[in-house]
Amino acid sequence: MSSNGKPNPQPPAAAAATNGAGAGGPPKMYQRPIYRPQGPPKGRRGGGGRSSCRFSCCCCFFWAVLVILLLALVAAVAGGAFYLLYRPHRPAFTLSVARVNKLSLSSSATAPALTDSIDFTLTAKNPNKKLVYLYDDFTVTAATAANAVPLGEATVPGFSHEANNITVIKATVSASALGVDPTAASSDIKKSGSFAITLDLETKAGVKVGGLRTKKLGIQVHCDGIKVAAPAPAPTKTKKGVKLTVAKAPAKAPDVVEAPSPSTAVDDATPTPPAATTVARVCQVRIRVKIWKWTF
């Protein structure tokens, strides 16, 4: 009972116990409900989403590999059919003549300058019966074989190389006051005697089969082991002067002197033509494929 005369309210548990006791039954205890967390729905589970994502990635990878294999198989079948039908062969280039017309190297020890002119003659053969090669302009460069001292460059117009055809290519590689390395030039370039040089031709070539034309690829024609000699210097002119001969007179006229008519002989020597090196060097034909920034 409170101080103001009113009875104090009982707690719910006590009231329930009192009511239960008054009803004649045992007292009841209050039990808190047990919390049981529920998982997310089956369609929204994290594990299920990851599994489906992995499955789709595997499917995409499988189909990509399958498509690549099918394309490779189709390309192989097409290439085999093309080879059996046309029997393609690479063009053949042969260097036949190399002639040094001019060769001059200044005697400067620090910065020598090279002036030269070299003629080259090559034969290009297309051994195919149905394929036509289409060449762009050729860039021709020459250099010494030992230390790759540049000897100049030239340009040859491109042409259409018909089937079973042999075409003669002529080029003159020249340089005018070209700065070269003094050590390499003095050891490689011989003003007398022969020395070895290399020749390179760079171009792009495509194939024509009937009305079909392929994309042009870069090719390089490399010729090495070429022996050339510097042109022989022109001999100096020699001039023979007047020569008088005195003949003895007969005994009856001892005071008579015969002077034959003077004869003047002039030997005008003509310059010696430059020596031509006749060779039969089979050049290598290399395909130059450019992938991004690199050329193979």
mmCIF file of C-alpha atoms in Angstrom:
data_model
loop_
_atom_site.group_PDB
_atom_site.id
_atom_site.type_symbol
_atom_site.label_atom_id
_atom_site.label_comp_id
_atom_site.label_asym_id
_atom_site.label_seq_id
_atom_site.Cartn_x
_atom_site.Cartn_y
_atom_site.Cartn_z
ATOM 1 C CA MET A 1 0.000 0.000 0.000
ATOM 2 C CA SER A 2 1.314 3.478 -0.889
ATOM 3 C CA SER A 3 1.514 6.457 1.332
ATOM 4 C CA ASN A 4 -1.607 7.970 -0.177
ATOM 5 C CA GLY A 5 -3.693 4.947 0.658
ATOM 6 C CA LYS A 6 -3.840 3.379 -2.816
ATOM 7 C CA PRO A 7 -2.587 -0.140 -3.493
ATOM 8 C CA ASN A 8 0.612 -0.523 -5.555
ATOM 9 C CA PRO A 9 0.134 -2.150 -9.007
ATOM 10 C CA GLN A 10 1.760 -5.543 -9.381
ATOM 11 C CA PRO A 11 4.121 -6.399 -12.203
ATOM 12 C CA PRO A 12 2.673 -8.448 -15.049
ATOM 13 C CA ALA A 13 4.649 -11.544 -14.152
ATOM 14 C CA ALA A 14 3.524 -11.391 -10.546
ATOM 15 C CA ALA A 15 -0.048 -10.693 -11.567
ATOM 16 C CA ALA A 16 -0.006 -13.654 -13.897
ATOM 17 C CA ALA A 17 1.470 -15.830 -11.184
ATOM 18 C CA THR A 18 -1.178 -14.629 -8.741
ATOM 19 C CA ASN A 19 -3.947 -15.258 -11.208
ATOM 20 C CA GLY A 20 -2.576 -18.678 -11.940
ATOM 21 C CA ALA A 21 -2.214 -19.459 -8.318
ATOM 22 C CA GLY A 22 -5.661 -18.228 -7.620
ATOM 23 C CA ALA A 23 -7.003 -20.434 -10.404
ATOM 24 C CA GLY A 24 -5.475 -23.408 -8.769
ATOM 25 C CA GLY A 25 -2.780 -24.146 -11.385
ATOM 26 C CA PRO A 26 1.008 -23.914 -11.252
ATOM 27 C CA PRO A 27 2.654 -20.548 -11.832
ATOM 28 C CA LYS A 28 3.598 -19.716 -15.426
ATOM 29 C CA MET A 29 7.048 -18.298 -16.370
ATOM 30 C CA TYR A 30 7.523 -15.670 -19.063
ATOM 31 C CA GLN A 31 9.545 -16.933 -22.062
ATOM 32 C CA ARG A 32 11.123 -14.604 -24.612
ATOM 33 C CA PRO A 33 10.577 -15.732 -28.223
ATOM 34 C CA ILE A 34 13.689 -17.140 -29.943
ATOM 35 C CA TYR A 35 14.915 -15.064 -32.946
ATOM 36 C CA ARG A 36 15.609 -17.152 -36.009
ATOM 37 C CA PRO A 37 17.075 -15.181 -38.952
ATOM 38 C CA GLN A 38 15.647 -16.016 -42.346
ATOM 39 C CA GLY A 39 17.854 -16.309 -45.414
ATOM 40 C CA PRO A 40 17.265 -14.268 -48.586
ATOM 41 C CA PRO A 41 14.993 -15.683 -51.265
ATOM 42 C CA LYS A 42 16.451 -18.316 -53.565
ATOM 43 C CA GLY A 43 16.562 -15.959 -56.549
ATOM 44 C CA ARG A 44 18.592 -13.341 -54.651
ATOM 45 C CA ARG A 45 21.244 -15.432 -52.951
ATOM 46 C CA GLY A 46 24.833 -14.186 -53.434
ATOM 47 C CA GLY A 47 26.238 -17.663 -54.062
ATOM 48 C CA GLY A 48 23.706 -18.373 -56.777
ATOM 49 C CA GLY A 49 24.570 -15.124 -58.614
ATOM 50 C CA ARG A 50 28.279 -15.887 -58.613
ATOM 51 C CA SER A 51 27.632 -19.382 -59.926
ATOM 52 C CA SER A 52 25.534 -18.101 -62.822
ATOM 53 C CA CYS A 53 28.170 -15.473 -63.673
ATOM 54 C CA ARG A 54 30.920 -18.106 -63.747
ATOM 55 C CA PHE A 55 28.781 -20.351 -65.905
ATOM 56 C CA SER A 56 28.106 -17.579 -68.433
ATOM 57 C CA CYS A 57 31.823 -16.671 -68.597
ATOM 58 C CA CYS A 58 32.729 -20.294 -69.243
ATOM 59 C CA CYS A 59 30.119 -20.475 -71.981
ATOM 60 C CA CYS A 60 31.430 -17.308 -73.646
ATOM 61 C CA PHE A 61 35.015 -18.578 -73.521
ATOM 62 C CA PHE A 62 33.994 -21.938 -74.947
ATOM 63 C CA TRP A 63 32.111 -20.367 -77.866
ATOM 64 C CA ALA A 64 34.961 -17.942 -78.588
ATOM 65 C CA VAL A 65 37.493 -20.787 -78.742
ATOM 66 C CA LEU A 66 35.138 -22.779 -80.937
ATOM 67 C CA VAL A 67 34.685 -19.886 -83.386
ATOM 68 C CA ILE A 68 38.452 -19.322 -83.581
ATOM 69 C CA LEU A 69 39.054 -23.003 -84.272
ATOM 70 C CA LEU A 70 36.383 -23.020 -86.974
ATOM 71 C CA LEU A 71 37.886 -19.948 -88.645
ATOM 72 C CA ALA A 72 41.352 -21.503 -88.528
ATOM 73 C CA LEU A 73 39.983 -24.689 -90.054
ATOM 74 C CA VAL A 74 38.251 -22.778 -92.855
ATOM 75 C CA ALA A 75 41.433 -20.780 -93.550
ATOM 76 C CA ALA A 76 43.519 -23.967 -93.651
ATOM 77 C CA VAL A 77 41.098 -25.638 -96.052
ATOM 78 C CA ALA A 78 41.000 -22.554 -98.292
ATOM 79 C CA GLY A 79 44.809 -22.258 -98.244
ATOM 80 C CA GLY A 80 45.206 -25.926 -99.116
ATOM 81 C CA ALA A 81 42.749 -25.646 -101.985
ATOM 82 C CA PHE A 82 44.497 -22.508 -103.272
ATOM 83 C CA TYR A 83 47.904 -24.232 -103.137
ATOM 84 C CA LEU A 84 46.667 -27.329 -104.944
ATOM 85 C CA LEU A 85 44.965 -25.244 -107.610
ATOM 86 C CA TYR A 86 47.664 -22.621 -108.343
ATOM 87 C CA ARG A 87 50.925 -24.031 -106.905
ATOM 88 C CA PRO A 88 52.274 -20.570 -105.903
ATOM 89 C CA HIS A 89 56.030 -19.890 -105.852
ATOM 90 C CA ARG A 90 57.980 -16.877 -104.701
ATOM 91 C CA PRO A 91 59.573 -14.666 -107.352
ATOM 92 C CA ALA A 92 63.286 -15.201 -107.955
ATOM 93 C CA PHE A 93 65.803 -12.356 -108.225
ATOM 94 C CA THR A 94 69.339 -12.826 -109.550
ATOM 95 C CA LEU A 95 72.090 -10.190 -109.642
ATOM 96 C CA SER A 96 73.965 -10.467 -112.943
ATOM 97 C CA VAL A 97 76.151 -7.336 -113.306
ATOM 98 C CA ALA A 98 77.702 -4.827 -110.882
ATOM 99 C CA ARG A 99 79.918 -2.009 -112.162
ATOM 100 C CA VAL A 100 81.589 0.803 -110.205
ATOM 101 C CA ASN A 101 81.639 3.882 -112.429
ATOM 102 C CA LYS A 102 82.943 6.351 -109.886
ATOM 103 C CA LEU A 103 84.533 6.030 -106.471
ATOM 104 C CA SER A 104 86.089 8.884 -104.539
ATOM 105 C CA LEU A 105 86.758 9.115 -100.812
ATOM 106 C CA SER A 106 88.153 12.318 -99.369
ATOM 107 C CA SER A 107 91.268 12.061 -97.227
ATOM 108 C CA SER A 108 89.815 13.862 -94.208
ATOM 109 C CA ALA A 109 90.693 11.977 -91.039
ATOM 110 C CA THR A 110 87.674 13.205 -89.066
ATOM 111 C CA ALA A 111 84.833 13.562 -91.589
ATOM 112 C CA PRO A 112 85.550 11.815 -94.900
ATOM 113 C CA ALA A 113 83.053 12.278 -97.743
ATOM 114 C CA LEU A 114 82.180 9.547 -100.229
ATOM 115 C CA THR A 115 81.168 10.124 -103.840
ATOM 116 C CA ASP A 116 80.370 7.100 -105.956
ATOM 117 C CA SER A 117 78.198 5.640 -108.690
ATOM 118 C CA ILE A 118 77.487 1.910 -109.055
ATOM 119 C CA ASP A 119 75.391 0.228 -111.753
ATOM 120 C CA PHE A 120 73.441 -2.933 -110.989
ATOM 121 C CA THR A 121 71.547 -5.279 -113.292
ATOM 122 C CA LEU A 122 69.125 -7.852 -111.882
ATOM 123 C CA THR A 123 66.740 -10.328 -113.460
ATOM 124 C CA ALA A 124 63.371 -10.978 -111.837
ATOM 125 C CA LYS A 125 61.622 -14.224 -112.704
ATOM 126 C CA ASN A 126 57.995 -15.114 -112.030
ATOM 127 C CA PRO A 127 57.843 -18.936 -112.084
ATOM 128 C CA ASN A 128 54.067 -19.129 -111.598
ATOM 129 C CA LYS A 129 51.712 -20.065 -114.407
ATOM 130 C CA LYS A 130 48.612 -18.194 -113.249
ATOM 131 C CA LEU A 131 49.793 -15.658 -110.660
ATOM 132 C CA VAL A 132 50.754 -12.082 -111.502
ATOM 133 C CA TYR A 133 52.881 -10.039 -109.078
ATOM 134 C CA LEU A 134 52.177 -6.321 -108.720
ATOM 135 C CA TYR A 135 55.188 -4.358 -107.437
ATOM 136 C CA ASP A 136 55.288 -0.841 -106.048
ATOM 137 C CA ASP A 137 58.361 1.337 -106.551
ATOM 138 C CA PHE A 138 61.621 -0.231 -105.365
ATOM 139 C CA THR A 139 63.977 1.539 -102.956
ATOM 140 C CA VAL A 140 67.507 0.336 -103.742
ATOM 141 C CA THR A 141 70.351 0.744 -101.230
ATOM 142 C CA ALA A 142 73.936 -0.524 -101.237
ATOM 143 C CA ALA A 143 76.500 -0.819 -98.455
ATOM 144 C CA THR A 144 79.816 -2.485 -97.741
ATOM 145 C CA ALA A 145 79.596 -6.030 -96.462
ATOM 146 C CA ALA A 146 82.042 -5.718 -93.566
ATOM 147 C CA ASN A 147 80.899 -2.639 -91.632
ATOM 148 C CA ALA A 148 77.758 -1.617 -93.571
ATOM 149 C CA VAL A 149 79.180 1.675 -94.822
ATOM 150 C CA PRO A 150 76.400 3.227 -96.964
ATOM 151 C CA LEU A 151 77.201 3.619 -100.655
ATOM 152 C CA GLY A 152 74.059 5.472 -101.731
ATOM 153 C CA GLU A 153 70.532 4.731 -102.836
ATOM 154 C CA ALA A 154 68.245 4.818 -105.870
ATOM 155 C CA THR A 155 64.605 4.322 -106.877
ATOM 156 C CA VAL A 156 63.285 1.917 -109.505
ATOM 157 C CA PRO A 157 59.685 2.224 -110.787
ATOM 158 C CA GLY A 158 57.312 -0.585 -109.949
ATOM 159 C CA PHE A 159 55.856 -2.894 -112.561
ATOM 160 C CA SER A 160 53.426 -5.720 -113.202
ATOM 161 C CA HIS A 161 55.245 -9.054 -113.305
ATOM 162 C CA GLU A 162 53.272 -11.345 -115.559
ATOM 163 C CA ALA A 163 53.208 -15.119 -115.217
ATOM 164 C CA ASN A 164 56.183 -17.035 -116.660
ATOM 165 C CA ASN A 165 57.959 -13.761 -117.320
ATOM 166 C CA ILE A 166 61.557 -12.574 -116.831
ATOM 167 C CA THR A 167 62.069 -8.831 -116.298
ATOM 168 C CA VAL A 168 65.420 -7.038 -116.259
ATOM 169 C CA ILE A 169 65.846 -4.407 -113.526
ATOM 170 C CA LYS A 170 68.593 -1.791 -113.843
ATOM 171 C CA ALA A 171 69.512 0.644 -111.085
ATOM 172 C CA THR A 172 72.312 3.145 -110.481
ATOM 173 C CA VAL A 173 73.106 3.655 -106.813
ATOM 174 C CA SER A 174 74.985 6.888 -106.205
ATOM 175 C CA ALA A 175 76.079 9.195 -103.427
ATOM 176 C CA SER A 176 77.471 12.735 -103.504
ATOM 177 C CA ALA A 177 79.681 13.914 -100.639
ATOM 178 C CA LEU A 178 78.095 11.424 -98.259
ATOM 179 C CA GLY A 179 79.544 11.578 -94.754
ATOM 180 C CA VAL A 180 80.810 8.176 -93.609
ATOM 181 C CA ASP A 181 82.615 6.728 -90.618
ATOM 182 C CA PRO A 182 86.358 7.287 -91.144
ATOM 183 C CA THR A 183 87.531 4.016 -89.604
ATOM 184 C CA ALA A 184 84.974 1.788 -91.302
ATOM 185 C CA ALA A 185 85.288 3.516 -94.660
ATOM 186 C CA SER A 186 89.073 3.324 -94.728
ATOM 187 C CA SER A 187 89.013 -0.419 -93.994
ATOM 188 C CA ASP A 188 86.082 -1.375 -96.265
ATOM 189 C CA ILE A 189 86.420 0.790 -99.379
ATOM 190 C CA LYS A 190 89.443 -0.063 -101.475
ATOM 191 C CA LYS A 191 90.616 2.398 -104.112
ATOM 192 C CA SER A 192 92.513 -0.430 -105.754
ATOM 193 C CA GLY A 193 91.482 -4.058 -105.702
ATOM 194 C CA SER A 194 88.087 -5.582 -104.973
ATOM 195 C CA PHE A 195 85.859 -5.342 -101.929
ATOM 196 C CA ALA A 196 82.522 -6.918 -100.970
ATOM 197 C CA ILE A 197 79.212 -5.068 -100.903
ATOM 198 C CA THR A 198 75.532 -5.885 -100.329
ATOM 199 C CA LEU A 199 72.435 -4.743 -102.210
ATOM 200 C CA ASP A 200 68.888 -4.420 -100.824
ATOM 201 C CA LEU A 201 65.632 -3.722 -102.631
ATOM 202 C CA GLU A 202 62.552 -2.769 -100.587
ATOM 203 C CA THR A 203 59.028 -2.704 -102.019
ATOM 204 C CA LYS A 204 55.444 -3.886 -101.548
ATOM 205 C CA ALA A 205 53.970 -6.628 -103.701
ATOM 206 C CA GLY A 206 50.524 -8.054 -104.210
ATOM 207 C CA VAL A 207 49.182 -11.057 -106.121
ATOM 208 C CA LYS A 208 46.641 -10.941 -108.906
ATOM 209 C CA VAL A 209 44.631 -14.059 -109.777
ATOM 210 C CA GLY A 210 42.167 -13.390 -112.528
ATOM 211 C CA GLY A 211 40.055 -10.506 -111.251
ATOM 212 C CA LEU A 212 41.064 -10.990 -107.614
ATOM 213 C CA ARG A 213 43.845 -8.934 -106.031
ATOM 214 C CA THR A 214 45.333 -9.576 -102.621
ATOM 215 C CA LYS A 215 46.546 -6.991 -100.158
ATOM 216 C CA LYS A 216 50.142 -5.885 -100.751
ATOM 217 C CA LEU A 217 52.808 -7.022 -98.309
ATOM 218 C CA GLY A 218 56.291 -5.643 -97.829
ATOM 219 C CA ILE A 219 59.129 -7.694 -99.321
ATOM 220 C CA GLN A 220 62.904 -7.311 -99.257
ATOM 221 C CA VAL A 221 65.318 -8.597 -101.885
ATOM 222 C CA HIS A 222 68.740 -9.071 -100.288
ATOM 223 C CA CYS A 223 71.861 -9.737 -102.371
ATOM 224 C CA ASP A 224 75.198 -10.327 -100.635
ATOM 225 C CA GLY A 225 78.662 -11.565 -101.505
ATOM 226 C CA ILE A 226 79.066 -9.095 -104.386
ATOM 227 C CA LYS A 227 82.687 -8.412 -105.284
ATOM 228 C CA VAL A 228 83.337 -5.082 -107.013
ATOM 229 C CA ALA A 229 86.501 -3.204 -107.911
ATOM 230 C CA ALA A 230 87.229 0.495 -108.104
ATOM 231 C CA PRO A 231 87.638 1.858 -111.653
ATOM 232 C CA ALA A 232 91.218 1.946 -112.866
ATOM 233 C CA PRO A 233 92.676 5.461 -113.157
ATOM 234 C CA ALA A 234 93.020 6.812 -116.679
ATOM 235 C CA PRO A 235 96.622 6.635 -117.931
ATOM 236 C CA THR A 236 98.434 9.920 -118.600
ATOM 237 C CA LYS A 237 98.977 11.106 -122.163
ATOM 238 C CA THR A 238 102.472 10.646 -123.572
ATOM 239 C CA LYS A 239 103.827 12.759 -126.408
ATOM 240 C CA LYS A 240 106.865 11.864 -128.441
ATOM 241 C CA GLY A 241 108.873 14.792 -129.799
ATOM 242 C CA VAL A 242 110.569 15.305 -133.127
ATOM 243 C CA LYS A 243 113.395 12.963 -133.750
ATOM 244 C CA LEU A 244 116.121 13.791 -136.270
ATOM 245 C CA THR A 245 118.346 11.157 -137.753
ATOM 246 C CA VAL A 246 121.685 11.914 -139.469
ATOM 247 C CA ALA A 247 122.688 9.589 -142.231
ATOM 248 C CA LYS A 248 126.198 9.208 -143.447
ATOM 249 C CA ALA A 249 126.810 10.406 -146.985
ATOM 250 C CA PRO A 250 128.587 8.266 -149.512
ATOM 251 C CA ALA A 251 132.318 8.502 -149.876
ATOM 252 C CA LYS A 252 132.103 10.657 -152.992
ATOM 253 C CA ALA A 253 130.218 13.445 -151.260
ATOM 254 C CA PRO A 254 131.346 13.536 -147.664
ATOM 255 C CA ASP A 255 129.961 17.022 -147.033
ATOM 256 C CA VAL A 256 126.305 16.138 -147.773
ATOM 257 C CA VAL A 257 123.998 15.645 -144.794
ATOM 258 C CA GLU A 258 120.580 14.129 -145.264
ATOM 259 C CA ALA A 259 117.834 15.226 -142.929
ATOM 260 C CA PRO A 260 114.737 13.158 -143.382
ATOM 261 C CA SER A 261 111.357 14.754 -142.952
ATOM 262 C CA PRO A 262 110.578 14.983 -139.271
ATOM 263 C CA SER A 263 107.884 12.640 -137.961
ATOM 264 C CA THR A 264 105.775 13.522 -134.927
ATOM 265 C CA ALA A 265 104.128 10.687 -133.010
ATOM 266 C CA VAL A 266 101.454 11.526 -130.444
ATOM 267 C CA ASP A 267 100.001 8.747 -128.240
ATOM 268 C CA ASP A 268 96.609 9.883 -126.980
ATOM 269 C CA ALA A 269 95.650 7.270 -124.428
ATOM 270 C CA THR A 270 91.946 6.707 -123.954
ATOM 271 C CA PRO A 271 90.557 6.287 -120.427
ATOM 272 C CA THR A 272 90.165 2.736 -119.269
ATOM 273 C CA PRO A 273 86.479 1.835 -118.951
ATOM 274 C CA PRO A 274 85.354 0.741 -115.488
ATOM 275 C CA ALA A 275 85.594 -2.931 -114.808
ATOM 276 C CA ALA A 276 82.282 -4.776 -114.819
ATOM 277 C CA THR A 277 81.843 -7.573 -112.330
ATOM 278 C CA THR A 278 79.755 -10.302 -113.886
ATOM 279 C CA VAL A 279 78.174 -12.326 -111.127
ATOM 280 C CA ALA A 280 75.333 -14.760 -110.777
ATOM 281 C CA ARG A 281 74.209 -14.210 -107.213
ATOM 282 C CA VAL A 282 70.782 -15.550 -106.294
ATOM 283 C CA CYS A 283 69.208 -13.005 -103.968
ATOM 284 C CA GLN A 284 67.023 -13.830 -100.979
ATOM 285 C CA VAL A 285 63.373 -12.781 -101.032
ATOM 286 C CA ARG A 286 62.040 -12.000 -97.559
ATOM 287 C CA ILE A 287 58.483 -11.107 -96.598
ATOM 288 C CA ARG A 288 58.320 -8.050 -94.361
ATOM 289 C CA VAL A 289 55.222 -8.095 -92.134
ATOM 290 C CA LYS A 290 54.550 -5.030 -90.021
ATOM 291 C CA ILE A 291 52.674 -5.574 -86.761
ATOM 292 C CA TRP A 292 51.924 -2.274 -85.034
ATOM 293 C CA LYS A 293 55.376 -0.656 -84.681
ATOM 294 C CA TRP A 294 57.578 -3.652 -85.450
ATOM 295 C CA THR A 295 58.524 -5.025 -88.862
ATOM 296 C CA PHE A 296 59.488 -8.708 -89.169
#
